Coordinates of C-alpha atoms and ligand atoms in Angstrom, one line a residue:
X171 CA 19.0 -73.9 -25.5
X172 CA 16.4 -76.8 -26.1
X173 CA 16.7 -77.7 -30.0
X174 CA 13.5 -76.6 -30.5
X175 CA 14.7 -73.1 -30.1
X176 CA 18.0 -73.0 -32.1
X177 CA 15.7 -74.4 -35.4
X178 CA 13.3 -71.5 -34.6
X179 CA 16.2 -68.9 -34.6
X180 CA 17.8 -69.8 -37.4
X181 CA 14.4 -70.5 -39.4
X182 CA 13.7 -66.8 -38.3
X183 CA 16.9 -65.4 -39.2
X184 CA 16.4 -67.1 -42.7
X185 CA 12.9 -65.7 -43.2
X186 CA 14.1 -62.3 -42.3
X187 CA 17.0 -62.2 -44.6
X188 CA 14.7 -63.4 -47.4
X189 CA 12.4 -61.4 -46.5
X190 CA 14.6 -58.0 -46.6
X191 CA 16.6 -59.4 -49.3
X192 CA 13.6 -59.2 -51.4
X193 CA 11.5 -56.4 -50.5
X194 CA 15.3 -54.1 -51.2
X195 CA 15.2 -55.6 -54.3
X196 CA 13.8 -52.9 -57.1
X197 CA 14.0 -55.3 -59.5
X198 CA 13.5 -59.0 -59.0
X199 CA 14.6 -61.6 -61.4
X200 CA 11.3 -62.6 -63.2
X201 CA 10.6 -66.1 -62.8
X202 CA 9.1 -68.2 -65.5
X203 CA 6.3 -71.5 -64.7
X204 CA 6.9 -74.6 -64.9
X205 CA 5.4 -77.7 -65.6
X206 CA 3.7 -79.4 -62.1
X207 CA 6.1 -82.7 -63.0
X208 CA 8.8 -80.9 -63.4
X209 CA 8.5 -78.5 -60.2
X210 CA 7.8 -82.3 -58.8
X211 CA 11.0 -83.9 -60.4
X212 CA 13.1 -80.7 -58.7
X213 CA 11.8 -80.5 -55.3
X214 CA 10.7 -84.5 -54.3
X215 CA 8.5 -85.3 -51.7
X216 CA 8.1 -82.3 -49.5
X217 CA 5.5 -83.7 -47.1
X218 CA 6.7 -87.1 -45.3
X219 CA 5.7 -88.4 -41.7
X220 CA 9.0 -87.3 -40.4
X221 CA 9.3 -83.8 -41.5
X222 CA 12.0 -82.7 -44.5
X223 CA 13.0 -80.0 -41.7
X224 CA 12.9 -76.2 -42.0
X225 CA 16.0 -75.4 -43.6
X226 CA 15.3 -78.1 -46.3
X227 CA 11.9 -76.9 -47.1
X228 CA 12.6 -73.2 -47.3
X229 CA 15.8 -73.9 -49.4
X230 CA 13.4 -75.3 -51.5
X231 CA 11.1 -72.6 -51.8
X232 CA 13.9 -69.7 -52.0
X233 CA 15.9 -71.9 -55.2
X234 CA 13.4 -73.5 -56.5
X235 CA 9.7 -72.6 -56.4
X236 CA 9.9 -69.4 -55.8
X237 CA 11.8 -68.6 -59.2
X238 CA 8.5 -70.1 -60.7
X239 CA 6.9 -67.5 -59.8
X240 CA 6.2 -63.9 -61.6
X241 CA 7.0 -61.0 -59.2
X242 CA 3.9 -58.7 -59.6
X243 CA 5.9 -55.8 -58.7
X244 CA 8.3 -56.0 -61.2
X245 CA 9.1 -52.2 -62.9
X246 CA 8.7 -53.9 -66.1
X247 CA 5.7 -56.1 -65.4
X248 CA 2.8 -54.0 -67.1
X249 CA 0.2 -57.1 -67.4
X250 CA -3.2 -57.4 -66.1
X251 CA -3.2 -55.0 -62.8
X252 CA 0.3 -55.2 -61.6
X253 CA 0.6 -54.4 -57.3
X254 CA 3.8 -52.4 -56.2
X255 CA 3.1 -52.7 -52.2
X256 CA 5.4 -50.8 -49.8
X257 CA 8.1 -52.2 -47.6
X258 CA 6.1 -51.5 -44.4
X259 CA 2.6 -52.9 -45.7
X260 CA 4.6 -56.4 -46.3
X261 CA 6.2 -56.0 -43.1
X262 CA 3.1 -55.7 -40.9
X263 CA 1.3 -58.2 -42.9
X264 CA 4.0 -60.6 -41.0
X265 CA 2.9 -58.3 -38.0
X266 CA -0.6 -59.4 -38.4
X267 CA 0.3 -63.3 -38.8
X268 CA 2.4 -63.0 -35.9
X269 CA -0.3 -61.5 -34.1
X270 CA -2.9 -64.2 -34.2
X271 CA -6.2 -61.8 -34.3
X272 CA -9.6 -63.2 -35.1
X273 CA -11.0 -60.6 -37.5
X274 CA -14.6 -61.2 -37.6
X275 CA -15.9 -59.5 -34.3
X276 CA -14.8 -56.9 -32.0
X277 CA -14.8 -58.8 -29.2
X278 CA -11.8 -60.8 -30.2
X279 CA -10.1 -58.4 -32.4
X280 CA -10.7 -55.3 -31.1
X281 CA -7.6 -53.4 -31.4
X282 CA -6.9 -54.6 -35.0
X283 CA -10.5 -53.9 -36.0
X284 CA -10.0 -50.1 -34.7
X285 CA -6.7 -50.4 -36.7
X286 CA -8.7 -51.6 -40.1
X287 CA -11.4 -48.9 -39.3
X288 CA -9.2 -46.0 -39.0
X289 CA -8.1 -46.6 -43.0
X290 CA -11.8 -47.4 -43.7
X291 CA -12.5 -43.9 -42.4
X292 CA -10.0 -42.8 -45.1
X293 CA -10.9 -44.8 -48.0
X294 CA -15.0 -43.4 -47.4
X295 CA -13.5 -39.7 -47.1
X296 CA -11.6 -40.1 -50.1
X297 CA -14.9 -40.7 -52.2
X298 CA -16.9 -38.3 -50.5
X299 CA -19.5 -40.4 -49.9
X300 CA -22.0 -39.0 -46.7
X301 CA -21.7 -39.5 -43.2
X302 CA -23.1 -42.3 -42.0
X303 CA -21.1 -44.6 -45.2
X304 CA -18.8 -47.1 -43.9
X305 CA -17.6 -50.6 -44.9
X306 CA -15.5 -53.7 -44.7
X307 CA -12.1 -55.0 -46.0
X308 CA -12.6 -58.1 -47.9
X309 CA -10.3 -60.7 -49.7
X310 CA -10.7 -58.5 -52.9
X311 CA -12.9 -56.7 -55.7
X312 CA -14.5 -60.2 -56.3
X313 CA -15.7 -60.5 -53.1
X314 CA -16.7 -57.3 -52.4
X315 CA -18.5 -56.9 -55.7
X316 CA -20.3 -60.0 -54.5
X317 CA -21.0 -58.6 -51.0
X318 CA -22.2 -55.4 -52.0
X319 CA -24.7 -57.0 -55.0
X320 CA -26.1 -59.7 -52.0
X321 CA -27.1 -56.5 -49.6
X322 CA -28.2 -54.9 -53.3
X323 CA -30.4 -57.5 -53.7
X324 CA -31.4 -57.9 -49.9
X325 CA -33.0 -54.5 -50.2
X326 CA -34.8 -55.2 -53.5
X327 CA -36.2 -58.0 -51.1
X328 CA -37.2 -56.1 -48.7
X329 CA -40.3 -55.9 -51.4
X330 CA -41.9 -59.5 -50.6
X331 CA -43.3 -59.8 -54.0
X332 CA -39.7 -60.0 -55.2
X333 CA -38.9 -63.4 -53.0
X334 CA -38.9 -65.7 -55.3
X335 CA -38.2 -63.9 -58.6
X336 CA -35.1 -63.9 -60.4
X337 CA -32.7 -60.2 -60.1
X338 CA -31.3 -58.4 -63.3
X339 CA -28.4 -56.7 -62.4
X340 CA -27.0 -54.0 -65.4
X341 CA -23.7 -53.2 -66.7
X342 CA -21.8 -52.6 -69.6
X343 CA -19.4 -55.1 -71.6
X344 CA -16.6 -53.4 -70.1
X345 CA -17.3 -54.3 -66.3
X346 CA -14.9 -56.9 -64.8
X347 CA -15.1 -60.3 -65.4
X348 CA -16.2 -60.6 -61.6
X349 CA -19.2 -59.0 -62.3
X350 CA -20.7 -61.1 -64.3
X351 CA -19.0 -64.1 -62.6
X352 CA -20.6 -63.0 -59.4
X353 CA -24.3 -62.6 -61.0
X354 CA -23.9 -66.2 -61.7
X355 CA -23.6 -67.2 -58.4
X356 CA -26.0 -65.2 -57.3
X357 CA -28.3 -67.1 -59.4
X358 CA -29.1 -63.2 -61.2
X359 CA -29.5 -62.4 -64.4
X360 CA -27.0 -59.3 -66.3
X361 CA -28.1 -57.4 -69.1
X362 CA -25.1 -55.5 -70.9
X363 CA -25.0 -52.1 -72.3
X364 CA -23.5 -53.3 -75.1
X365 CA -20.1 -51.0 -75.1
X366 CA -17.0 -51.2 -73.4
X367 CA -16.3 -46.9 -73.8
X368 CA -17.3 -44.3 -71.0
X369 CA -21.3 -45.9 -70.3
X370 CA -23.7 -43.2 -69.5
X371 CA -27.3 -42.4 -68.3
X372 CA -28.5 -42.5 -72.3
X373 CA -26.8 -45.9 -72.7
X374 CA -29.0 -47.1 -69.4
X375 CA -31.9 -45.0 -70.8
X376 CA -32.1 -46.8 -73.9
X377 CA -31.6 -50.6 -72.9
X378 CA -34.4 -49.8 -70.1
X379 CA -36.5 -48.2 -72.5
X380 CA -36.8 -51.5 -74.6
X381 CA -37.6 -53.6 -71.4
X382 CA -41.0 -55.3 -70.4
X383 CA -42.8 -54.0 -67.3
X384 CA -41.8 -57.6 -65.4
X385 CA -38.3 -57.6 -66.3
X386 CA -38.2 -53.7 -65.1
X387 CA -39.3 -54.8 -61.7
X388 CA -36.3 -57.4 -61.5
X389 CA -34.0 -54.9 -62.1
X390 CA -32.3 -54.6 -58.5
X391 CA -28.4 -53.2 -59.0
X392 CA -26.5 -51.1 -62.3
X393 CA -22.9 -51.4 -61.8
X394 CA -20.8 -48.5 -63.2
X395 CA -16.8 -49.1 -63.2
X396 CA -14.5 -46.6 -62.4
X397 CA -11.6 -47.5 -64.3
X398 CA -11.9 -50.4 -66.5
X399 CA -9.4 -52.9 -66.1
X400 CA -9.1 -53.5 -69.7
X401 CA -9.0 -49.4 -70.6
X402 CA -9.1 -47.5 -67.1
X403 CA -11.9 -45.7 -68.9
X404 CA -14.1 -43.9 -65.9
X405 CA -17.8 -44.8 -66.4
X406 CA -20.4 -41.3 -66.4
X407 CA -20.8 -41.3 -62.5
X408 CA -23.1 -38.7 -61.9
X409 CA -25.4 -39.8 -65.4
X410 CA -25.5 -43.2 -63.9
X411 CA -26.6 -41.7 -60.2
X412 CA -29.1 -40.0 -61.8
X413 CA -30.6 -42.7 -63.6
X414 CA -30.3 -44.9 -60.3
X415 CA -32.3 -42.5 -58.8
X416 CA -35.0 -41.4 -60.8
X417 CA -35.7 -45.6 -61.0
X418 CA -34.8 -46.5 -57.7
X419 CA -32.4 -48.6 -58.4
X420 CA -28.8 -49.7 -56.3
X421 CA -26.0 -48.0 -57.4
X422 CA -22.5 -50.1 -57.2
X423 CA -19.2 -48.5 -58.7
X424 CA -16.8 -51.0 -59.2
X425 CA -13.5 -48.9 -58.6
X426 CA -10.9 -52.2 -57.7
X427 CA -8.5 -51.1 -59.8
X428 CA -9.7 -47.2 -60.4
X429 CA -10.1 -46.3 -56.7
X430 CA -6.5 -45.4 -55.8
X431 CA -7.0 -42.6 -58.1
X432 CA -9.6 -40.9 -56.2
X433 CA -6.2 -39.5 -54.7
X434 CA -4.9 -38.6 -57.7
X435 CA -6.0 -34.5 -58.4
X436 CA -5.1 -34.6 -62.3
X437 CA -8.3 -36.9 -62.7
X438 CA -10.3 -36.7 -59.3
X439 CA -12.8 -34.7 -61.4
X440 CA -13.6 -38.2 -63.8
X441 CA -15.0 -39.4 -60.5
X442 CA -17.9 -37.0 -59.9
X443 CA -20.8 -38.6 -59.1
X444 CA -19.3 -41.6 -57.0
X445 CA -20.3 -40.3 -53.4
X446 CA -23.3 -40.7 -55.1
X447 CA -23.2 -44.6 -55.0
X448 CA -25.1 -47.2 -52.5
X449 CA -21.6 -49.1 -52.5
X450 CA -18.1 -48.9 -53.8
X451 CA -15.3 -51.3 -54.3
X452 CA -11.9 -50.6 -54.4
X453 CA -9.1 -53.0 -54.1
X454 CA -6.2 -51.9 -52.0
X455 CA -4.0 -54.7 -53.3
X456 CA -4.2 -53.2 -57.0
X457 CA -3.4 -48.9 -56.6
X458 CA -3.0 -48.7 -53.4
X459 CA 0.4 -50.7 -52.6
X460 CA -1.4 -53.5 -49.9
X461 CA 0.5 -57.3 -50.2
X462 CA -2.5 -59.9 -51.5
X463 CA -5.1 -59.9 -50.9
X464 CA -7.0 -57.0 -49.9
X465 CA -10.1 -55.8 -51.1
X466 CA -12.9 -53.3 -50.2
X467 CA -16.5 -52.6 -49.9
X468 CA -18.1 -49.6 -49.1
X469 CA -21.7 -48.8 -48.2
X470 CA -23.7 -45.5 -48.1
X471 CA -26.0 -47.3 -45.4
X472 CA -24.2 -50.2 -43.6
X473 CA -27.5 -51.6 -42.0
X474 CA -28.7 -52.8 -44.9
X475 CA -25.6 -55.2 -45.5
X476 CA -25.8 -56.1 -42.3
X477 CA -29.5 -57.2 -42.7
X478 CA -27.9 -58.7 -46.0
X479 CA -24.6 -60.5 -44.4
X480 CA -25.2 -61.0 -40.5
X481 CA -25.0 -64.6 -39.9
X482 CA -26.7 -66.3 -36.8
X483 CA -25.5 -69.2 -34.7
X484 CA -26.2 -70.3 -31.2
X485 CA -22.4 -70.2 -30.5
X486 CA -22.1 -66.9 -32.3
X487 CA -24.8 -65.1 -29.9
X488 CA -21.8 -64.1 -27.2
X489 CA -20.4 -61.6 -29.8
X490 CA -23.3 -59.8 -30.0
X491 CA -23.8 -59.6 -26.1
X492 CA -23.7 -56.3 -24.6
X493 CA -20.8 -56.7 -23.3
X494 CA -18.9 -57.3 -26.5
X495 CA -20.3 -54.4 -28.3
X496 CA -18.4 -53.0 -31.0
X497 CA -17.8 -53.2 -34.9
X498 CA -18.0 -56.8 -36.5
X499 CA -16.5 -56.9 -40.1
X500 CA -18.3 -60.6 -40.1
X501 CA -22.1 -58.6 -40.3
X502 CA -21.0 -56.8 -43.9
X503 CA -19.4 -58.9 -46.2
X504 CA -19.9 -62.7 -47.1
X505 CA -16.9 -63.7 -44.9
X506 CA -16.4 -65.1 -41.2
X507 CA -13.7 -65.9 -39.9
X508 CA -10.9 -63.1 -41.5
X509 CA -7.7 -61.6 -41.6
X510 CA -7.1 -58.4 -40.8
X511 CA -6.5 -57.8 -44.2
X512 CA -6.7 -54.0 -43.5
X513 CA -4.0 -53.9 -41.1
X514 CA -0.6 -53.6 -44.0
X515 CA -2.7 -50.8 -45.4
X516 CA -3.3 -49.0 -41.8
X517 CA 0.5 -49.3 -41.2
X518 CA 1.6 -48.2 -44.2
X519 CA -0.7 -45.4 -44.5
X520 CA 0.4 -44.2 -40.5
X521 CA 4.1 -44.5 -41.6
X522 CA 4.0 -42.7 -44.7
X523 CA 1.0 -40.6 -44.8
X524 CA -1.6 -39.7 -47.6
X525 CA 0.8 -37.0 -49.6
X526 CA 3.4 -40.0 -50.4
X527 CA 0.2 -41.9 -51.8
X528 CA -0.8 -39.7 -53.6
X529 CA 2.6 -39.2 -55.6
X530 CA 2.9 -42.8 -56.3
X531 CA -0.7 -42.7 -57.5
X532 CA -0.3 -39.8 -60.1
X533 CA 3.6 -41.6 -60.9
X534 CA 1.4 -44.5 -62.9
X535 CA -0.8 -41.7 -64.7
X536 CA 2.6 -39.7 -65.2
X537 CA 3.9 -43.0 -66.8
X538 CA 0.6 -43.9 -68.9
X539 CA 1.1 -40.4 -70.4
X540 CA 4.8 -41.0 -71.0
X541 CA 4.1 -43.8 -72.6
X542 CA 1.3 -42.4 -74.7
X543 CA 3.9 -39.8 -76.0
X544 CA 6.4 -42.3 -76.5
X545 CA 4.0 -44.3 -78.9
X546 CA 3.0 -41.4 -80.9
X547 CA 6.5 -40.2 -81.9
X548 CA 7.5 -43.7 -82.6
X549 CA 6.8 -45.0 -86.0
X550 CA 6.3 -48.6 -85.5
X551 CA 3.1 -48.4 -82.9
X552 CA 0.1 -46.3 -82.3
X553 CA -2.6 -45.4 -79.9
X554 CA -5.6 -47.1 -80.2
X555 CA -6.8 -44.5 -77.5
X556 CA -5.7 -41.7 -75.8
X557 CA -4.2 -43.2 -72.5
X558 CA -6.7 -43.8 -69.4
X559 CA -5.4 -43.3 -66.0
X560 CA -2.6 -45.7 -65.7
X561 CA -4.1 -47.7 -68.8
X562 CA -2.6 -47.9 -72.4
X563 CA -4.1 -49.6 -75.3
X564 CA -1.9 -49.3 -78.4
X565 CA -1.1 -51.2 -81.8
X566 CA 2.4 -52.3 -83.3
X567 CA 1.6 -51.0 -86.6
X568 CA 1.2 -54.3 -89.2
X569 CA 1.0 -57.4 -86.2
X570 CA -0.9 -60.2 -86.2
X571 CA -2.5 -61.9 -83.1
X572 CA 0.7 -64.2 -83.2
X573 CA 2.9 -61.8 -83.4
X574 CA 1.8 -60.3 -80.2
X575 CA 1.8 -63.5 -78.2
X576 CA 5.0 -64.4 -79.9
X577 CA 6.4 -60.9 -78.5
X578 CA 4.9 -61.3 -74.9
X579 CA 6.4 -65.2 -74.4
X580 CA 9.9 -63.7 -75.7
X581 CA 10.1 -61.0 -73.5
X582 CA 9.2 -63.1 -70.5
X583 CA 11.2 -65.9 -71.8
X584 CA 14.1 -63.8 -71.5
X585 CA 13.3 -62.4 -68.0
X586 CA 12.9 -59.1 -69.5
X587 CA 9.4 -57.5 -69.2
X588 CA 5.8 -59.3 -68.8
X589 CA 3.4 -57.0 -71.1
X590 CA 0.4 -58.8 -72.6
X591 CA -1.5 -58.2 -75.5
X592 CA -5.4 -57.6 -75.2
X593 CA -8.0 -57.2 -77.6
X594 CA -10.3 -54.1 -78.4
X595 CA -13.7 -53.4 -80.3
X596 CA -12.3 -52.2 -84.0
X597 CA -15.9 -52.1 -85.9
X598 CA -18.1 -54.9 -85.4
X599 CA -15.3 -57.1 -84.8
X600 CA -12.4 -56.9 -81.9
X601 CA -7.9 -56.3 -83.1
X602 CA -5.5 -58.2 -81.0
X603 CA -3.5 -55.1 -79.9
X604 CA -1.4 -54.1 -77.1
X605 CA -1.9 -52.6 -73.3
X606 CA -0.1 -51.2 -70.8
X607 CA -0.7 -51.2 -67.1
X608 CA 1.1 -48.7 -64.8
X609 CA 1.0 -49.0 -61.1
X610 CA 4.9 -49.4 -59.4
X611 CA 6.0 -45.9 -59.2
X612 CA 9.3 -47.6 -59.8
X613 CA 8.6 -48.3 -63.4
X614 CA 11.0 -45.8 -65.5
X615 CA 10.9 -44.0 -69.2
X616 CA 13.5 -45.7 -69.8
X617 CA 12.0 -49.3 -69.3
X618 CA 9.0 -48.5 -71.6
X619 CA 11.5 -46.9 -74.3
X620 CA 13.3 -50.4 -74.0
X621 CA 9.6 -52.2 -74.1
X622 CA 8.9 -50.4 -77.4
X623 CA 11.7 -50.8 -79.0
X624 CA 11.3 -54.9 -78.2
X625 CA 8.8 -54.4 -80.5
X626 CA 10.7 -53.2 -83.6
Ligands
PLP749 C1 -9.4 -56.7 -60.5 C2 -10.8 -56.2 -60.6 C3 -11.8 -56.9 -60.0 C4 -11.6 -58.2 -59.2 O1 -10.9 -58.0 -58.1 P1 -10.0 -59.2 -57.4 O2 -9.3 -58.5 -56.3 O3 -9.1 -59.8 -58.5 O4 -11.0 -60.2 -56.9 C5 -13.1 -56.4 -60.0 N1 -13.4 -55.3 -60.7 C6 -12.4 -54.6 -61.4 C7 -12.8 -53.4 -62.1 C8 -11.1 -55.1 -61.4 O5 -10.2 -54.4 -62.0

């Protein structure tokens, strides 16, 4: 055997056992960062003109770096939007690197795209929304927030008139980040309904109420979430839809973290109203157990993102021949070239069909109301809300903001749990409090018993 090969075997058989070493792992040691000089001082110089070798580099990753890192999927990792995703959706996501697939036109990636489609198919039957509705993966809500509020704003322009003026987009305070984020790049304006609880079609009636004539008419997109990430509070769909509609305006729902729960049937009924939306995101990689990153947007009329999104090119032209007819993810969202970012969830979805999704899903909302039960028979802490799909938002009775951060750098200090503190509206001013964020049906009672009492 050349000596080519032998280093390619035994790199492979490392990666494998890594690999299957870590996804049997329930609970993986939870790493801590570290300064860049010191990661630097540990490691060396990894890229030289001669190559450190295979063996070299990846021991370096496995020992070093890699224990610098948080594992998302840790049981007792209730930060942010946590990710839990199944064994077989990281295994074919090394499928779908091995594979090699262009993912931007049919032509090239035809089998993968069918692949990517097939759980698209799902994901728009899940939310009811009409025939006819279809969408894209992306690389997450970010993206497809921003893909969906470009095609938004493409129809708005369909209206010449509107060319050159400036787009309002509304939502309330507690939309993502992204949202707002993505209005700036857009060059668009945002105007706020000023409260991050359940916003509803009075809310939008009275901030439009108030409004000028002109800045009416640049009103092109309201964007209702469907789980905050903050509170997994479930804006009023179907008030929203109707408000949308009697002003002809775009309807996005932001569901990225929410939209796994449109499986759940203990709170499918918060979601009335959604099939009524012009788009939807929902991010695979955060409730519906995809590896990063996987995102993605969903249109009630597809044409009009691809009027939106289609990009032209003299060497592009051959993809829209005849002969290459077919589906091209490239036409609906702002990306080209792509991964098959679809293809883990397609997999996993195949192997271990909807009914085992649907468990895990209603495990985190069995957890959150654990939890909430937990916290009201314990004396030290308290709900600041009744608990929101997998989201809990309580108090450690008599803490200070330092306190809080003080308890969240211990606990990850000692490898124990990564639960952050986060801060919510408490009159006209915002309490540093608590929050819980349940998605790895893995997660025990026991482990948020064990939280709690870190918080005696
Ligand atoms: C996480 C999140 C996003 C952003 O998604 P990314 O995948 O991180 O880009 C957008 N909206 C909501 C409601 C989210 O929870």
């Amino acid at each position: 055997m050349h000596n080519i090969d032998i280093e390619l075997v035994e790199m492979t058989l490392d990666v494998m056992k890594y690999v299957i070493n870590r996804i049997t792992k329930t609970s993986p040691e939870l790493g801590q960062p570290k300064k860049e000089e010191e990661l630097k001082a540990l490691v060396g110089e990894t890229i030289t003109s001669e190559g450190i070798g295979g063996e070299k580099a990846f021991q370096l990753f496995r020992d070093v770096l890699v224990k610098a890192t948080v594992p998302i999927d840790h049981p007792r990792h209730l930060a942010f939007v946590p990710a839990s995703p199944t064994r077989a959706a990281i295994m074919f996501d090394l499928v779908t690197s091995a594979s090699s697939i262009h993912g931007a036109y049919w032509m090239e990636g035809a089998g993968g795209i069918f692949c990517e489609n097939e759980a698209m198919h799902w994901l728009v039957s899940i939310t009811g929304m009409p025939k006819g509705s279809f969408g894209v993966f992306t690389s997450g809500g970010t993206a497809a927030n921003l893909s969906a509020l470009v095609a938004a704003r493409g129809q708005w322009r369909q209206n010449k008139e509107n060319n050159n003026k400036k787009g309002i987009i509304i939502a309330s305070i507690g939309a993502h980040s992204s949202v707002k984020a993505m209005a700036n790049v857009m060059d668009a304006e945002i105007l706020l309904v000023p409260s991050e609880e359940r916003m509803n079609r009075t809310d939008l009636e009275a901030i439009y109420a108030n409004l000028p004539e002109d800045q009416k008419q640049r009103i092109f997109a309201v964007v209702a979430t469907a789980g905050t990430t903050n509170a997994g509070i479930i804006d009023d769909l179907e008030g929203v839809a109707t408000f949308c509609e009697k002003e002809n305006l775009w309807f996005h729902v932001d569901a990225a973290y929410g939209g796994g729960a449109l499986l759940a049937d203990s709170v499918r009924h918060l979601f009335k109203g959604i099939e009524k939306a012009n788009s939807i995101t929902i991010d695979p990689h955060k409730w519906l157990f995809s590896p990063y990153d996987c995102g993605a947007v969903l249109y009630k009329n597809p044409e009009i993102a691809k009027a939106a999104h289609s990009q032209e090119g003299s060497y592009l032209e051959i993809f829209k021949d005849e002969g290459a007819h077919g589906f091209n993810p490239s036409d609906y969202q702002i990306q080209l070239t792509r991964r098959l970012r679809g293809l883990p969830l397609w997999f996993s979805l195949a192997m271990h069909g909807v009914d085992k999704y649907k468990w895990a899903v209603e495990r985190g909302i069995t957890l959150a109301n654990k939890a909430g039960e937990l916290i009201t028979t314990n004396t030290h802490v308290e709900l600041v809300r009744e608990p929101s799909l997998s989201c809990v938002i309580f108090r450690r009775i008599g803490w200070t903001p330092d306190d809080y951060r003080n308890w969240t750098y211990e606990n990850h200090r000692k490898g124990f749990a990564l639960v952050t503190p986060t801060k919510w509206k408490k009159g006209t001013d915002f309490e540093t409090v608590a929050r819980f964020c349940f998605i790895n049906p893995d997660t025990t009672d026991d482990d948020i018993v064990a939280i709690l009492e870190t918080m005696k």
